[in-house]
């Protein structure tokens, strides 16, 4: 049996033997109520590694909940951030585009909401100096903002996220390690945006990796995205499995356990 196949088998068995419970957490940004979810590590560790999870543009969804629960079973305390806040949750993709667009254009507001969620992760029991931020789609953009904003995370992992920033913004040194997991056929991220991101990584002296997944478009990790690549967003089971393995390798390298 191949090592990677054995790893997936062990993970699958492990997931099925432990019931990880998500806990609702109410916090705030001034008068704006935020509703996140936390789940404690199934195994206690002196290093208390933590993972901040930034969900896709529709907000906290089934995919982010499942990922958080699975990671908790591997020994990580996880907090799923609420970026939009109570009363602002999008009902459809059109509303999601407007909400996400606001934070992409107002990156400092996005960074603040991420920091508030990071604070909640620490309150949940994670070591504040032993955290990685991961994000999907809109959340994938967010974790790059966490790195650009020098939030106290040791690394960030962006899954099919937007990679760009305003060219007028200065590029400063990035100390967090960066992993970008990208669908090779994603129609929503241009070649120019990819080139600009890679140049930014070089200019900021970042320790970065970018992995492309064949035959994959946007949202390739989300089983609810359907399977029609022609729509630009679709689930790809092979890419989802491979990117999860790459996440685990990254976490093992970056976080102390």
Coordinates of C-alpha atoms in Angstrom, one line a residue:
X1 CA 0.0 0.0 0.0
X2 CA 1.3 3.4 -0.9
X3 CA 2.2 5.8 1.9
X4 CA -0.4 8.4 0.8
X5 CA -3.1 5.7 0.5
X6 CA -2.3 4.5 4.0
X7 CA -2.4 8.1 5.3
X8 CA -5.9 8.7 3.9
X9 CA -7.1 5.3 5.3
X10 CA -5.8 6.2 8.8
X11 CA -7.3 9.7 8.6
X12 CA -10.6 8.2 7.5
X13 CA -10.7 5.7 10.3
X14 CA -9.7 8.4 12.8
X15 CA -12.5 10.7 11.6
X16 CA -15.1 8.0 12.1
X17 CA -14.1 7.1 15.6
X18 CA -14.3 10.5 17.2
X19 CA -17.2 12.9 17.4
X20 CA -15.9 16.5 17.3
X21 CA -18.5 19.0 18.6
X22 CA -18.7 22.5 17.2
X23 CA -19.6 25.2 19.7
X24 CA -21.3 28.5 18.8
X25 CA -19.3 31.6 19.8
X26 CA -20.9 35.0 19.9
X27 CA -18.4 37.9 19.7
X28 CA -18.5 41.4 18.3
X29 CA -16.9 44.2 16.2
X30 CA -18.1 47.3 18.0
X31 CA -21.9 47.1 17.7
X32 CA -21.8 44.4 15.1
X33 CA -22.6 40.9 16.5
X34 CA -20.5 38.1 15.0
X35 CA -21.3 34.4 15.2
X36 CA -18.3 32.0 14.9
X37 CA -17.8 28.3 15.6
X38 CA -15.1 26.7 17.6
X39 CA -14.0 23.1 18.1
X40 CA -11.4 22.0 20.6
X41 CA -8.6 19.6 19.7
X42 CA -9.5 16.0 20.4
X43 CA -6.0 15.3 21.8
X44 CA -4.4 17.6 24.4
X45 CA -1.0 19.0 23.5
X46 CA 1.5 21.1 25.4
X47 CA 1.9 23.2 22.3
X48 CA -1.9 23.7 21.7
X49 CA -1.7 24.3 17.9
X50 CA -4.6 26.3 16.5
X51 CA -6.2 26.8 13.0
X52 CA -8.2 29.8 12.0
X53 CA -10.6 28.9 9.2
X54 CA -12.0 31.6 6.9
X55 CA -15.0 30.3 5.0
X56 CA -16.1 31.0 1.4
X57 CA -18.2 33.9 0.3
X58 CA -21.6 32.5 1.4
X59 CA -20.3 32.4 4.9
X60 CA -20.0 29.5 7.3
X61 CA -21.1 26.5 5.4
X62 CA -21.2 22.7 5.7
X63 CA -17.8 22.3 4.0
X64 CA -16.1 24.6 6.5
X65 CA -17.8 22.8 9.4
X66 CA -16.6 19.4 8.2
X67 CA -13.1 20.6 7.7
X68 CA -12.9 22.1 11.2
X69 CA -14.2 18.9 12.8
X70 CA -11.8 16.8 10.8
X71 CA -8.8 19.0 11.8
X72 CA -9.8 19.0 15.4
X73 CA -9.6 15.2 15.4
X74 CA -6.0 15.5 14.3
X75 CA -5.1 17.6 17.4
X76 CA -5.8 21.2 16.3
X77 CA -8.2 23.6 18.0
X78 CA -10.1 25.3 15.2
X79 CA -12.2 28.5 15.0
X80 CA -14.4 29.3 12.0
X81 CA -14.6 33.1 11.5
X82 CA -17.8 35.1 10.9
X83 CA -16.7 37.9 8.6
X84 CA -20.1 39.4 7.7
X85 CA -21.9 39.5 11.0
X86 CA -25.4 39.0 12.1
X87 CA -28.0 40.6 9.8
X88 CA -25.6 40.6 6.9
X89 CA -25.4 37.0 5.8
X90 CA -25.9 36.7 2.0
X91 CA -28.9 34.7 0.8
X92 CA -27.5 34.1 -2.7
X93 CA -24.3 34.4 -4.8
X94 CA -25.3 37.9 -5.9
X95 CA -25.4 39.2 -2.3
X96 CA -22.3 37.2 -1.5
X97 CA -20.4 38.9 -4.3
X98 CA -21.4 42.3 -3.0
X99 CA -20.4 41.4 0.6
X100 CA -17.1 39.8 -0.3
X101 CA -16.4 42.7 -2.7
X102 CA -16.7 45.2 0.1
X103 CA -14.0 43.4 2.2
X104 CA -11.8 42.9 -0.8
X105 CA -11.9 46.6 -1.5
X106 CA -11.6 47.5 2.2
X107 CA -8.8 45.2 3.2
X108 CA -8.2 46.8 6.6
X109 CA -11.8 46.1 7.6
X110 CA -11.2 42.5 6.5
X111 CA -8.0 42.2 8.4
X112 CA -9.8 43.6 11.5
X113 CA -12.5 40.9 11.3
X114 CA -9.8 38.3 10.9
X115 CA -7.9 39.5 13.9
X116 CA -11.1 39.4 16.0
X117 CA -11.6 35.8 15.0
X118 CA -8.0 35.1 15.8
X119 CA -8.6 36.4 19.3
X120 CA -11.5 34.0 19.7
X121 CA -9.3 31.1 18.6
X122 CA -6.9 31.9 21.3
X123 CA -9.7 32.2 23.9
X124 CA -10.8 28.7 22.8
X125 CA -7.5 27.4 24.0
X126 CA -5.0 27.7 21.1
X127 CA -1.5 28.9 21.6
X128 CA -1.4 32.4 20.2
X129 CA 2.1 31.8 18.9
X130 CA 1.3 28.5 17.2
X131 CA -1.4 29.2 14.7
X132 CA -2.0 28.7 11.0
X133 CA -4.9 30.5 9.0
X134 CA -6.6 28.6 6.2
X135 CA -9.3 29.9 3.9
X136 CA -11.5 28.9 1.0
X137 CA -12.4 31.1 -2.0
X138 CA -13.2 34.5 -0.4
X139 CA -11.5 33.1 2.8
X140 CA -8.5 32.1 0.7
X141 CA -8.2 35.8 -0.1
X142 CA -8.5 36.6 3.5
X143 CA -5.7 34.5 4.7
X144 CA -3.4 36.3 2.3
X145 CA -4.6 39.5 3.9
X146 CA -3.7 38.0 7.3
X147 CA -0.1 37.5 6.0
X148 CA 0.0 41.0 4.4
X149 CA -1.3 42.6 7.6
X150 CA 1.3 40.8 9.7
X151 CA -1.2 39.1 11.9
X152 CA 0.4 36.7 14.4
X153 CA 0.1 33.5 12.3
X154 CA 3.0 31.2 11.5
X155 CA 1.5 30.3 8.1
X156 CA -1.4 30.7 5.8
X157 CA -3.0 28.3 3.3
X158 CA -5.3 29.6 0.5
X159 CA -7.6 27.1 -1.3
X160 CA -8.9 28.4 -4.7
X161 CA -8.7 31.9 -3.3
X162 CA -8.4 35.3 -5.0
X163 CA -4.7 36.1 -5.0
X164 CA -4.5 39.8 -6.0
X165 CA -4.3 43.1 -4.2
X166 CA -4.5 46.7 -5.4
X167 CA -1.3 47.4 -7.3
X168 CA -1.1 50.8 -5.5
X169 CA -0.7 49.1 -2.1
X170 CA 2.9 48.8 -1.0
X171 CA 4.3 45.3 -0.6
X172 CA 6.0 44.7 2.7
X173 CA 7.9 41.8 4.0
X174 CA 5.8 38.7 4.7
X175 CA 7.0 36.5 7.6
X176 CA 4.2 33.9 7.6
X177 CA 4.8 30.9 5.4
X178 CA 2.4 30.8 2.4
X179 CA 0.8 27.9 0.6
X180 CA -1.6 28.6 -2.3
X181 CA -3.6 25.6 -3.6
X182 CA -5.0 26.5 -7.0
X183 CA -7.1 24.9 -9.6
X184 CA -5.2 24.8 -12.8
X185 CA -8.3 25.7 -14.9
X186 CA -9.8 28.2 -12.5
X187 CA -11.4 30.9 -14.8
X188 CA -11.8 33.4 -12.0
X189 CA -8.1 34.1 -11.4
X190 CA -6.3 35.5 -14.4
X191 CA -2.8 34.8 -15.5
X192 CA -2.0 38.4 -14.8
X193 CA -3.3 38.0 -11.2
X194 CA -1.3 34.9 -10.7
X195 CA 1.9 36.5 -12.1
X196 CA 1.4 39.6 -9.8
X197 CA 0.9 37.3 -6.8
X198 CA 4.0 35.3 -7.5
X199 CA 6.0 38.6 -8.0
X200 CA 4.6 39.9 -4.7
X201 CA 5.8 36.8 -2.9
X202 CA 9.3 37.3 -4.3
X203 CA 9.3 41.0 -3.5
X204 CA 8.2 40.4 0.1
X205 CA 10.8 37.7 0.6
X206 CA 8.1 35.2 1.5
X207 CA 8.6 31.5 2.1
X208 CA 5.9 30.4 -0.4
X209 CA 4.6 27.5 -2.4
X210 CA 1.9 27.4 -5.1
X211 CA 0.5 24.0 -6.2
X212 CA -1.7 23.6 -9.2
X213 CA -4.3 20.8 -9.5
X214 CA -5.1 19.4 -12.9
X215 CA -8.6 19.5 -14.3
X216 CA -9.7 21.7 -11.4
X217 CA -11.6 24.9 -11.4
X218 CA -12.9 27.2 -8.6
X219 CA -14.3 25.6 -5.4
X220 CA -12.6 22.2 -6.1
X221 CA -12.7 21.3 -2.4
X222 CA -16.5 21.8 -1.9
X223 CA -18.7 18.7 -2.6
X224 CA -21.7 21.0 -2.9
X225 CA -20.2 22.8 -5.9
X226 CA -21.4 20.2 -8.3
X227 CA -19.2 18.5 -10.9
X228 CA -19.6 20.7 -14.1
X229 CA -16.3 22.4 -14.7
X230 CA -17.9 24.5 -17.5
X231 CA -19.6 26.5 -14.8
X232 CA -16.3 27.7 -13.5
X233 CA -16.8 26.2 -10.0
X234 CA -17.0 22.5 -9.4
X235 CA -15.9 19.8 -6.9
X236 CA -12.9 17.6 -7.8
X237 CA -12.5 14.7 -5.4
X238 CA -8.9 14.0 -6.5
X239 CA -7.8 17.6 -6.1
X240 CA -9.7 17.9 -2.8
X241 CA -7.8 14.9 -1.4
X242 CA -4.4 16.0 -2.7
X243 CA -4.8 19.5 -1.4
X244 CA -5.8 18.2 2.1
X245 CA -2.7 16.0 2.1
X246 CA -0.7 19.1 1.2
X247 CA -2.4 21.0 4.0
X248 CA -1.4 18.3 6.5
X249 CA 2.2 18.4 5.3
X250 CA 2.2 22.2 5.7
X251 CA 0.8 22.0 9.2
X252 CA 3.3 19.3 10.3
X253 CA 6.1 21.6 9.1
X254 CA 4.9 24.9 10.5
X255 CA 3.1 24.1 13.8
X256 CA 4.5 22.7 17.0
X257 CA 2.5 19.7 18.4

